[in-house]
Coordinates of C-alpha atoms and ligand atoms in Angstrom, one line a residue:
M1 CA 40.4 16.9 36.7
P2 CA 42.2 14.1 34.7
L3 CA 40.4 10.8 34.6
S4 CA 41.9 8.1 36.8
S5 CA 43.4 5.1 35.0
K6 CA 40.5 2.9 36.3
Q7 CA 38.0 5.4 34.7
Q8 CA 40.0 5.5 31.5
E9 CA 40.0 1.7 31.3
R10 CA 36.2 1.5 31.8
I11 CA 35.7 3.9 29.0
H12 CA 38.2 2.2 26.8
T13 CA 36.4 -1.2 27.4
L14 CA 33.0 0.3 26.6
R15 CA 34.4 1.9 23.4
M16 CA 35.9 -1.5 22.3
K17 CA 32.7 -3.4 23.1
K18 CA 30.6 -0.8 21.1
R19 CA 33.1 -0.9 18.2
Q20 CA 32.7 -4.6 18.1
L21 CA 28.9 -4.3 18.1
M22 CA 29.0 -1.8 15.2
L23 CA 30.9 -4.5 13.1
G24 CA 28.1 -7.0 13.5
G25 CA 29.2 -10.3 12.1
G26 CA 32.6 -9.0 11.2
Q27 CA 34.3 -7.3 8.3
E28 CA 34.4 -10.4 6.1
R29 CA 30.6 -10.8 6.2
I30 CA 30.1 -7.1 5.7
D31 CA 32.3 -7.3 2.5
K32 CA 30.1 -10.1 1.4
Q33 CA 27.0 -8.1 2.0
H34 CA 28.4 -5.2 0.0
A35 CA 29.5 -7.5 -2.7
S36 CA 25.9 -8.8 -3.2
G37 CA 24.8 -5.2 -3.7
K38 CA 23.3 -4.8 -0.2
M39 CA 23.8 -2.3 2.6
T40 CA 24.3 -3.4 6.2
A41 CA 21.6 -3.1 8.8
R42 CA 23.2 0.0 10.3
E43 CA 24.0 1.5 6.9
R44 CA 20.4 1.3 6.1
L45 CA 19.4 3.1 9.3
D46 CA 22.0 5.7 8.7
Y47 CA 20.5 6.4 5.3
L48 CA 16.9 6.3 6.5
L49 CA 17.1 8.4 9.6
D50 CA 18.0 12.0 10.1
R51 CA 21.6 12.5 11.0
N52 CA 22.4 11.9 14.7
S53 CA 18.8 11.2 15.5
F54 CA 19.0 7.5 16.2
Q55 CA 18.8 6.2 19.7
E56 CA 19.4 2.4 19.9
F57 CA 17.5 0.1 22.2
S58 CA 18.9 -2.9 24.1
V59 CA 22.3 -2.3 22.7
F60 CA 23.9 -5.2 24.6
A61 CA 21.1 -7.7 24.2
R62 CA 22.3 -11.2 23.7
H63 CA 20.8 -14.6 22.8
R64 CA 20.2 -17.2 25.6
C65 CA 20.6 -20.3 23.5
T66 CA 22.9 -23.0 24.6
Y67 CA 22.1 -25.7 22.0
F68 CA 24.5 -26.7 19.2
G69 CA 27.5 -24.9 20.8
M70 CA 25.7 -21.6 20.8
A71 CA 26.5 -20.8 24.4
N72 CA 30.0 -19.4 23.4
K73 CA 28.9 -17.8 20.1
E74 CA 28.6 -14.0 20.0
A75 CA 25.7 -12.5 18.2
P76 CA 26.2 -8.7 18.1
S77 CA 22.8 -7.0 18.7
D78 CA 21.4 -10.5 18.3
G79 CA 21.1 -9.9 14.6
V80 CA 18.7 -7.0 14.7
V81 CA 19.3 -3.3 15.4
T82 CA 16.3 -1.6 17.0
G83 CA 15.5 1.9 18.2
V84 CA 13.9 5.3 17.5
G85 CA 14.9 8.1 15.3
T86 CA 13.5 10.8 13.0
I87 CA 12.8 11.1 9.4
D88 CA 12.3 14.7 8.2
G89 CA 12.0 15.6 11.9
R90 CA 9.2 13.2 12.6
Y91 CA 9.7 10.2 15.0
V92 CA 9.7 6.6 13.8
H93 CA 10.6 3.3 15.5
V94 CA 12.7 0.9 13.5
A95 CA 14.0 -2.7 13.4
S96 CA 16.8 -3.6 11.0
Q97 CA 17.9 -7.2 10.7
D98 CA 21.6 -7.8 10.4
F99 CA 22.4 -10.5 7.8
T100 CA 26.0 -10.6 8.9
V101 CA 24.9 -12.1 12.3
F102 CA 23.6 -15.7 11.9
G103 CA 22.1 -14.6 8.6
G104 CA 19.8 -12.2 10.3
S105 CA 18.0 -15.2 11.7
A106 CA 15.4 -14.5 14.4
G107 CA 15.7 -16.1 17.8
E108 CA 13.9 -15.4 21.0
V109 CA 15.9 -12.2 22.0
H110 CA 16.0 -11.0 18.4
C111 CA 12.2 -11.1 18.3
L112 CA 11.8 -9.6 21.7
K113 CA 13.8 -6.6 20.6
I114 CA 11.6 -6.1 17.5
V115 CA 8.5 -6.3 19.8
D116 CA 9.9 -3.8 22.2
A117 CA 10.4 -1.3 19.4
M118 CA 6.8 -2.1 18.1
K119 CA 5.3 -1.5 21.5
A120 CA 7.3 1.7 21.7
S121 CA 5.7 2.7 18.4
L122 CA 2.3 1.9 19.7
R123 CA 2.8 3.8 23.1
T124 CA 4.1 6.9 21.3
G125 CA 1.8 6.8 18.2
T126 CA 4.7 6.7 15.7
P127 CA 5.1 4.6 12.6
F128 CA 7.0 1.4 12.7
I129 CA 9.5 0.4 10.0
F130 CA 10.9 -3.2 9.8
I131 CA 13.8 -3.8 7.4
N132 CA 13.8 -7.5 6.7
D133 CA 17.1 -9.3 5.7
S134 CA 17.0 -12.7 7.3
G135 CA 17.3 -16.5 6.9
G136 CA 14.1 -16.8 9.0
A137 CA 13.6 -18.6 12.3
R138 CA 17.0 -19.2 13.9
I139 CA 17.4 -22.9 13.5
Q140 CA 19.5 -23.5 16.6
E141 CA 16.9 -22.0 18.8
G142 CA 14.1 -24.1 17.5
I143 CA 10.7 -23.6 19.2
E144 CA 11.8 -20.3 20.9
A145 CA 12.5 -18.8 17.5
L146 CA 8.9 -19.8 16.4
A147 CA 7.5 -18.4 19.6
G148 CA 9.4 -15.1 18.9
Y149 CA 8.0 -14.8 15.4
A150 CA 4.5 -15.4 16.9
R151 CA 5.1 -12.5 19.2
V152 CA 6.0 -10.2 16.4
F153 CA 2.9 -11.2 14.4
Y154 CA 0.8 -10.6 17.5
A155 CA 2.3 -7.1 17.8
N156 CA 1.8 -6.4 14.1
V157 CA -1.9 -6.9 14.7
E158 CA -1.9 -4.8 17.8
L159 CA -0.3 -1.9 15.9
S160 CA -2.6 -2.4 12.8
G161 CA -4.8 0.6 12.2
V162 CA -3.1 2.6 15.1
V163 CA 0.2 3.4 13.5
P164 CA 1.4 3.0 9.9
Q165 CA 3.6 -0.1 9.5
I166 CA 6.0 -0.4 6.6
S167 CA 8.1 -3.4 5.7
L168 CA 11.3 -3.3 3.6
I169 CA 12.4 -6.6 2.1
C170 CA 16.1 -6.1 1.4
G171 CA 17.2 -9.7 1.5
P172 CA 15.8 -13.2 2.1
C173 CA 12.4 -13.3 3.7
A174 CA 11.2 -16.9 3.5
G175 CA 8.7 -19.2 5.1
G176 CA 6.6 -18.0 8.0
A177 CA 8.9 -15.0 8.3
A178 CA 7.0 -13.5 5.4
Y179 CA 3.9 -13.2 7.5
S180 CA 5.2 -10.2 9.5
P181 CA 5.5 -8.1 6.4
A182 CA 2.1 -9.5 5.1
L183 CA 0.5 -8.1 8.3
T184 CA 1.9 -4.6 7.8
D185 CA 0.4 -1.8 5.6
F186 CA 3.0 -1.5 3.0
I187 CA 5.8 -3.8 1.6
I188 CA 8.6 -2.3 -0.3
Q189 CA 10.9 -5.0 -1.9
T190 CA 14.2 -4.6 -3.6
R191 CA 15.2 -6.4 -6.8
Q192 CA 17.9 -8.3 -4.9
A193 CA 15.5 -9.7 -2.4
Q194 CA 13.2 -12.8 -2.4
M195 CA 10.1 -13.5 -0.5
F196 CA 8.1 -16.7 -0.5
I197 CA 6.5 -19.2 1.8
T198 CA 7.9 -22.4 0.2
G199 CA 11.1 -22.1 -2.0
P200 CA 11.7 -23.5 -5.4
Q201 CA 13.3 -26.8 -4.0
V202 CA 10.2 -27.6 -1.9
I203 CA 7.8 -26.7 -4.7
K204 CA 9.7 -29.0 -7.1
Q205 CA 9.5 -31.8 -4.5
V206 CA 5.9 -31.4 -3.8
T207 CA 4.3 -30.3 -7.1
G208 CA 7.1 -31.1 -9.7
E209 CA 6.9 -27.5 -10.9
E210 CA 10.3 -25.9 -11.9
V211 CA 10.7 -22.3 -11.0
T212 CA 13.7 -20.1 -10.1
A213 CA 13.8 -18.2 -6.8
E214 CA 13.6 -14.9 -8.8
E215 CA 10.6 -16.0 -10.8
L216 CA 8.9 -17.2 -7.6
G217 CA 9.7 -14.6 -5.0
G218 CA 11.3 -11.7 -6.8
A219 CA 9.9 -8.2 -6.2
E220 CA 8.2 -8.0 -9.7
A221 CA 6.5 -11.4 -9.2
Q222 CA 5.3 -10.6 -5.7
M223 CA 3.8 -7.4 -7.0
H224 CA 2.4 -8.4 -10.4
Y225 CA 1.0 -11.9 -9.7
S226 CA 0.3 -12.0 -6.1
G227 CA -0.3 -8.3 -5.1
V228 CA 1.8 -8.9 -2.0
V229 CA 4.3 -6.2 -2.6
H230 CA 3.4 -2.5 -3.0
F231 CA 6.5 -1.0 -4.3
V232 CA 9.5 -2.5 -6.2
A233 CA 12.8 -0.8 -5.5
E234 CA 16.0 -1.1 -7.6
N235 CA 18.2 -1.4 -4.5
D236 CA 18.4 -0.7 -0.8
Q237 CA 18.8 3.1 -1.1
H238 CA 15.8 3.3 -3.5
A239 CA 13.7 1.2 -1.0
L240 CA 14.7 3.6 1.8
D241 CA 13.8 6.6 -0.4
I242 CA 10.4 5.2 -1.2
C243 CA 9.9 4.6 2.5
K244 CA 10.6 8.2 3.3
R245 CA 8.4 9.5 0.5
L246 CA 5.5 7.3 1.6
L247 CA 5.8 8.5 5.2
S248 CA 5.6 12.1 4.0
F249 CA 2.0 11.5 3.0
L250 CA 1.0 9.8 6.3
P251 CA 0.0 10.9 9.7
A252 CA 2.0 9.3 12.6
N253 CA -1.0 7.6 14.0
N254 CA -4.8 7.1 13.7
I255 CA -5.7 10.2 15.8
E256 CA -3.6 12.6 13.8
D257 CA -4.4 14.2 10.5
P258 CA -1.9 13.7 7.7
P259 CA 0.8 16.4 7.5
V260 CA -0.1 19.5 5.6
V261 CA 2.5 20.8 3.2
P262 CA 2.3 24.6 3.5
G263 CA 2.4 26.7 0.4
E264 CA 0.5 28.8 -2.1
Y265 CA -1.5 26.4 -4.2
S266 CA -2.8 27.5 -7.6
L267 CA -6.4 26.5 -8.0
E268 CA -6.6 27.4 -11.6
P269 CA -8.4 25.5 -14.4
V270 CA -6.4 22.6 -15.8
F271 CA -7.3 22.8 -19.5
T272 CA -5.5 19.7 -20.5
L273 CA -8.2 17.7 -18.7
D274 CA -10.8 18.9 -21.3
E275 CA -8.9 16.8 -23.9
V276 CA -8.4 13.6 -22.0
I277 CA -11.7 11.7 -22.9
P278 CA -11.7 10.6 -26.6
D279 CA -14.7 11.2 -28.8
D280 CA -15.2 7.5 -29.3
P281 CA -16.6 6.1 -25.9
K282 CA -14.8 2.8 -26.7
Q283 CA -11.4 4.4 -27.0
P284 CA -9.1 4.0 -24.0
Y285 CA -7.0 6.7 -22.2
D286 CA -4.7 6.8 -19.3
V287 CA -6.6 7.9 -16.1
R288 CA -3.2 8.9 -14.7
E289 CA -3.4 12.0 -16.9
V290 CA -6.5 12.9 -14.9
V291 CA -4.8 12.1 -11.6
H292 CA -1.9 14.4 -12.5
G293 CA -4.3 17.2 -13.4
I294 CA -5.9 17.2 -10.0
V295 CA -3.1 16.6 -7.5
D296 CA -0.6 19.4 -6.4
Y297 CA 2.3 19.7 -9.0
G298 CA 1.2 16.5 -10.7
D299 CA 2.9 14.6 -7.8
F300 CA 1.3 11.2 -7.5
M301 CA 2.7 8.2 -5.5
E302 CA 1.2 5.2 -7.1
V303 CA 0.8 2.1 -5.0
Q304 CA 1.0 -1.4 -6.6
S305 CA 1.5 0.0 -10.0
T306 CA 1.8 -3.3 -11.8
F307 CA -0.8 -5.4 -9.9
A308 CA -4.5 -5.2 -11.1
E309 CA -3.6 -2.4 -13.4
N310 CA -7.3 -1.9 -14.3
I311 CA -7.5 0.2 -11.1
V312 CA -5.0 2.8 -10.1
V313 CA -4.5 3.8 -6.4
G314 CA -2.1 6.0 -4.6
F315 CA -1.4 9.2 -2.7
G316 CA -1.3 12.7 -3.8
R317 CA -2.0 16.1 -2.2
I318 CA -4.6 18.7 -3.0
A319 CA -3.9 22.2 -1.7
G320 CA -1.3 20.6 0.5
R321 CA -3.4 17.9 2.1
T322 CA -2.9 14.2 1.5
V323 CA -5.6 12.4 -0.5
G324 CA -6.0 8.8 -1.4
I325 CA -6.9 8.4 -5.1
I326 CA -8.8 5.4 -6.5
A327 CA -9.3 5.5 -10.2
N328 CA -10.6 3.0 -12.8
Q329 CA -8.0 2.6 -15.6
P330 CA -9.8 2.5 -19.0
R331 CA -6.4 1.6 -20.6
V332 CA -6.4 -1.9 -19.0
F333 CA -9.4 -4.2 -19.7
A334 CA -11.5 -1.0 -20.2
G335 CA -11.3 -0.3 -16.4
V336 CA -13.5 -3.3 -15.6
L337 CA -13.6 -4.3 -11.9
D338 CA -12.5 -7.9 -11.2
I339 CA -11.3 -9.9 -8.2
N340 CA -7.8 -8.5 -8.0
S341 CA -8.8 -4.8 -8.6
S342 CA -11.5 -5.1 -5.9
D343 CA -9.0 -6.4 -3.4
K344 CA -6.4 -3.8 -4.3
A345 CA -8.8 -0.9 -4.0
S346 CA -10.6 -2.1 -0.8
R347 CA -7.3 -2.5 1.1
F348 CA -6.2 0.9 0.0
I349 CA -9.4 2.5 1.0
R350 CA -9.3 0.8 4.5
F351 CA -5.8 2.1 5.0
C352 CA -6.9 5.7 4.1
N353 CA -9.9 5.5 6.3
A354 CA -7.9 4.2 9.3
F355 CA -5.4 7.1 9.0
N356 CA -7.8 10.0 8.2
I357 CA -7.0 10.3 4.5
P358 CA -9.9 11.6 2.4
L359 CA -10.8 9.5 -0.7
V360 CA -11.0 10.9 -4.2
T361 CA -12.6 8.4 -6.6
L362 CA -12.4 8.7 -10.4
V363 CA -15.0 6.5 -12.1
D364 CA -14.9 5.1 -15.6
T365 CA -15.8 1.4 -15.5
P366 CA -18.2 -0.7 -17.6
G367 CA -18.9 -3.0 -14.7
F368 CA -17.7 -6.2 -13.1
L369 CA -15.8 -8.6 -15.3
P370 CA -18.0 -11.5 -16.5
G371 CA -16.5 -15.0 -16.6
V372 CA -16.6 -18.4 -15.1
D373 CA -13.2 -18.0 -13.5
Q374 CA -14.3 -14.7 -11.9
E375 CA -17.5 -16.3 -10.6
Y376 CA -15.7 -19.5 -9.3
G377 CA -13.0 -17.2 -7.9
G378 CA -15.5 -15.3 -5.8
I379 CA -16.1 -12.0 -7.6
I380 CA -19.2 -11.7 -5.5
R381 CA -17.2 -12.0 -2.3
H382 CA -14.3 -9.8 -3.5
G383 CA -16.4 -7.2 -5.2
A384 CA -18.4 -7.0 -1.9
K385 CA -15.2 -5.9 -0.1
L386 CA -15.1 -2.8 -2.2
L387 CA -18.8 -1.9 -1.3
F388 CA -17.9 -2.7 2.4
A389 CA -14.7 -0.6 2.4
Y390 CA -16.4 2.5 0.9
S391 CA -19.6 2.2 3.0
A392 CA -17.5 1.7 6.1
A393 CA -15.2 4.7 5.3
T394 CA -16.1 7.8 7.3
V395 CA -13.3 10.1 5.9
P396 CA -14.5 12.7 3.3
K397 CA -15.4 10.9 0.1
V398 CA -15.5 12.9 -3.2
S399 CA -16.3 11.1 -6.5
V400 CA -15.9 12.3 -10.0
I401 CA -17.7 10.3 -12.8
L402 CA -15.5 10.8 -15.9
R403 CA -17.3 8.5 -18.3
K404 CA -18.9 5.1 -17.8
A405 CA -20.5 4.4 -14.5
Y406 CA -22.5 1.2 -15.2
G407 CA -24.4 -1.1 -13.0
G408 CA -23.1 -2.5 -9.7
A409 CA -19.7 -1.0 -10.6
Y410 CA -21.2 2.5 -10.4
V411 CA -22.4 1.8 -6.9
A412 CA -19.2 0.1 -5.9
M413 CA -17.1 3.0 -7.1
C414 CA -18.4 5.2 -4.2
G415 CA -21.7 6.3 -5.7
R416 CA -23.8 8.9 -3.9
D417 CA -25.7 6.3 -1.9
L418 CA -22.6 4.5 -0.8
G419 CA -21.8 7.6 1.2
A420 CA -20.0 9.9 -1.2
D421 CA -20.1 13.4 0.3
R422 CA -19.8 15.1 -3.1
V423 CA -20.2 13.7 -6.6
F424 CA -19.2 15.5 -9.7
A425 CA -19.7 14.3 -13.3
W426 CA -18.0 15.4 -16.5
P427 CA -20.4 16.0 -19.5
T428 CA -19.1 12.6 -20.9
A429 CA -20.5 10.8 -17.9
E430 CA -23.0 7.9 -18.5
V431 CA -24.7 6.7 -15.3
A432 CA -26.7 3.7 -16.3
V433 CA -27.6 0.2 -15.4
M434 CA -25.6 -1.0 -18.5
G435 CA -24.3 0.2 -21.8
A436 CA -26.8 1.5 -24.3
E437 CA -26.4 -1.4 -26.8
G438 CA -27.0 -4.0 -24.2
A439 CA -29.9 -2.1 -22.5
A440 CA -31.7 -1.7 -25.9
E441 CA -31.4 -5.4 -26.7
I442 CA -33.2 -6.2 -23.5
V443 CA -35.7 -3.4 -23.0
F444 CA -36.8 -3.3 -26.7
K445 CA -36.3 -6.9 -27.5
R446 CA -39.8 -7.4 -28.9
E447 CA -39.9 -4.2 -30.8
I448 CA -36.5 -5.0 -32.5
E449 CA -37.7 -8.6 -33.3
Q450 CA -40.9 -7.3 -34.9
A451 CA -39.3 -4.5 -36.8
E452 CA -38.9 -4.9 -40.6
D453 CA -35.4 -3.3 -40.5
K454 CA -34.0 -4.8 -37.3
E455 CA -30.6 -3.0 -37.6
A456 CA -32.3 0.3 -38.0
A457 CA -34.6 -0.4 -35.0
R458 CA -31.7 -1.6 -32.9
A459 CA -29.7 1.6 -33.7
R460 CA -32.8 3.8 -32.9
F461 CA -33.5 2.2 -29.6
T462 CA -29.9 2.2 -28.6
E463 CA -29.8 5.9 -29.4
E464 CA -33.0 6.5 -27.4
Y465 CA -31.5 4.8 -24.4
R466 CA -28.1 6.6 -24.8
N467 CA -29.9 10.0 -25.0
T468 CA -31.6 9.2 -21.7
F469 CA -28.8 7.6 -19.6
G470 CA -25.7 8.3 -21.8
T471 CA -25.4 11.8 -20.2
P472 CA -25.1 12.8 -16.6
Y473 CA -28.2 15.1 -16.7
V474 CA -30.7 12.4 -15.5
A475 CA -28.4 11.6 -12.7
G476 CA -28.2 15.3 -12.0
E477 CA -32.0 15.5 -11.8
H478 CA -32.1 12.6 -9.4
R479 CA -29.4 14.3 -7.2
I480 CA -27.1 11.4 -7.8
V481 CA -24.6 13.9 -8.9
D482 CA -24.2 17.3 -7.3
D483 CA -22.8 19.1 -10.3
I484 CA -21.8 18.5 -13.9
I485 CA -18.5 20.3 -14.4
E486 CA -16.1 21.1 -17.2
P487 CA -13.1 18.8 -16.8
S488 CA -10.8 21.7 -16.6
Q489 CA -12.6 22.7 -13.3
T490 CA -12.1 19.3 -11.6
R491 CA -9.1 20.3 -9.4
I492 CA -10.9 23.4 -8.2
A493 CA -14.2 21.6 -7.4
V494 CA -12.4 18.7 -5.6
A495 CA -10.2 21.1 -3.6
R496 CA -13.2 23.2 -2.5
A497 CA -15.2 20.1 -1.6
L498 CA -12.3 18.7 0.5
E499 CA -11.8 22.1 2.2
S500 CA -15.4 22.2 3.3
L501 CA -15.3 18.5 4.3
H502 CA -12.2 18.8 6.4
T503 CA -14.2 19.0 9.6
K504 CA -16.4 16.0 8.7
R505 CA -17.3 13.8 11.7
E506 CA -19.4 10.7 11.1
L507 CA -20.4 8.5 14.0
R508 CA -21.5 4.9 13.6
P509 CA -22.9 2.5 16.2
A510 CA -20.3 1.0 18.5
K511 CA -19.4 -2.6 17.6
K512 CA -16.4 -4.9 18.1
H513 CA -15.8 -4.8 14.3
G514 CA -17.6 -5.1 11.1
L515 CA -17.5 -8.3 9.2
I516 CA -15.9 -7.5 5.8
P517 CA -16.3 -10.5 3.5
L518 CA -12.7 -11.8 3.5
Ligands
LIG601 C1 20.5 -19.9 11.7 C2 21.2 -19.2 9.7 C3 19.9 -19.3 9.2 C4 18.9 -19.7 10.1 C5 21.1 -18.6 7.5 N1 22.0 -18.7 8.6 N2 19.9 -18.9 7.9 N3 21.6 -19.5 10.9 N4 19.2 -20.0 11.3 N5 17.7 -19.8 9.7 C6 23.4 -18.5 8.7 C7 24.2 -19.5 7.9 O1 24.5 -20.6 8.7 C8 25.4 -18.6 7.6 O2 26.3 -18.6 8.8 C9 24.9 -17.2 7.5 O3 23.6 -17.2 8.0 C10 24.7 -16.8 6.0 O4 24.0 -17.9 5.4 P1 24.5 -18.5 3.9 O5 23.7 -19.7 3.7 O6 25.9 -18.5 3.9 O7 24.0 -17.3 3.0 P2 23.4 -17.3 1.5 O8 24.1 -18.3 0.7 O9 23.2 -15.9 1.1 O10 21.9 -18.0 1.8 C11 20.9 -17.3 2.6 C12 19.7 -18.2 2.8 C13 20.2 -19.6 3.4 C14 19.0 -18.3 1.5 C15 18.8 -17.4 3.8 O11 21.1 -19.3 4.5 C16 19.0 -20.4 3.9 O12 18.3 -21.0 3.1 N6 18.9 -20.5 5.2 C17 17.9 -21.2 5.9 C18 16.5 -20.6 5.6 C19 15.4 -21.4 6.4 O13 15.1 -22.5 6.0 N7 15.0 -20.7 7.5 C20 14.0 -21.3 8.3 C21 12.7 -20.9 7.6 S1 11.3 -21.3 8.5 P3 27.8 -18.3 8.6 O14 28.3 -18.5 10.0 O15 28.4 -19.4 7.7 O16 28.0 -17.0 8.2 C22 10.9 -20.0 9.3 C23 9.7 -20.3 10.2 C24 9.2 -19.1 10.7 O17 11.4 -19.0 9.2 C25 7.8 -19.4 11.3 C26 7.2 -18.3 11.9 C27 5.8 -18.8 12.4

């Protein structure tokens, strides 16, 4: 039966209204967005989500502000597109701020829409993705905008540890608005975007320091100096690609296991690993070579690659199952542990533990970094986070001692007594309180002083100490390591250990929460 003219009119009106909504703040502003190298809020979602999978929430939501002539101003979607869709067939909830509508600024309804999507994430146990591109709190809405942001922060904390939360920073993200991403698990920032609490002008007024917005809040700066950002993206598409890849390693929530990639995995010796450690124990090498020799297809997604580079963390798979890798990097400051590397690793460990991702730790560290600035900066407090994070982690924990495992840093890098389920050592491993030179100076101080040839005595005692603790065999005798393996066998040994640990269950006494030294 043909539609009546009334019905046709209703449908036409609906289509017109929807078309208007799709245009956000209008073609002129969309062109401006494109000219500045950015996608629109809807284009980003189109690219991120599987084709035709998106179902939008609160499509006709509108602001309720009447101040400053706002009553008559339209704000399509109230500046944020929210809803649910799939990525590689797996559900995610999303919020994507629309800079073409009042600069993506966040008012009461805008924030309520975001919170609705977040709560849907929580109820359905699916990841939440927030694409930020906003001038911050909507100035015309005043206190309602601030209250809205507070609701988003509160929801961020409710979701924390239950579902993965990923923030993309694809435009401005300034002031208090930066605290929502900061409360999420991963931040991916594009090179076009800037994120800071106080901008260059305010800093100049208050402290007199001159800095450009890029130097202050650019993606590189917020990764390298502050460790706020986890991934730097060349542009919007790259950021969305990073997000999809990251999600491929993660479970949808804290009661699921990470996805298993089915396949036939070769568990053959990797002979290149036999050549990684140089003959000279002081010689650096790139621990990523070891990581690539352990994970499937050498495929490793490094997190915070230019922050605290003396430790390398990231995701890979072993026999199809996701693992979190934490590895000292001897190429940077000899792989020493310091404040930033402790923070970086601890946070990563806690994420993995929350989402059932086993930990593989590769150890080659001479210890904690000595220095007044480290002590005054709280290396005791920050280093303790690492001990806390490893001790509290109940996921399978496999450690491989590659070379140096000295002092407190040996313990902190998931030594046997910090709960490692399996510890392997390479023949080059040295498990000792400190390096042989330093140890001989202290233990044999008197003998060296009294010797006629002090240099010869020093060399002899150093050698004696090295022969005792400069190999992994004493650690083996004391069951601190389970097995000493040829480097080429590492992938096989770790894969077998993880396979047998897959059913690990470890119960701890019930408590509200532990008190990690923040
Ligand atoms: C309302 C805003 C806005 C805001 C931008 N716009 N920010 N409207 N509230 N916060 C509007 C502009 O009026 C403009 O509208 C459009 O968005 C685009 O802005 P432009 O300035 O033309 O764009 P651009 O030159 O790219 O500059 C973007 C910007 C700048 C850097 C974000 O707009 C800016 O500095 N905005 C103010 C940022 C700010 O101070 N926000 C409050 C932060 S405090 P038209 O109609 O011309 O297109 C905060 C507190 C949160 O967020 C606290 C939580 C606890």
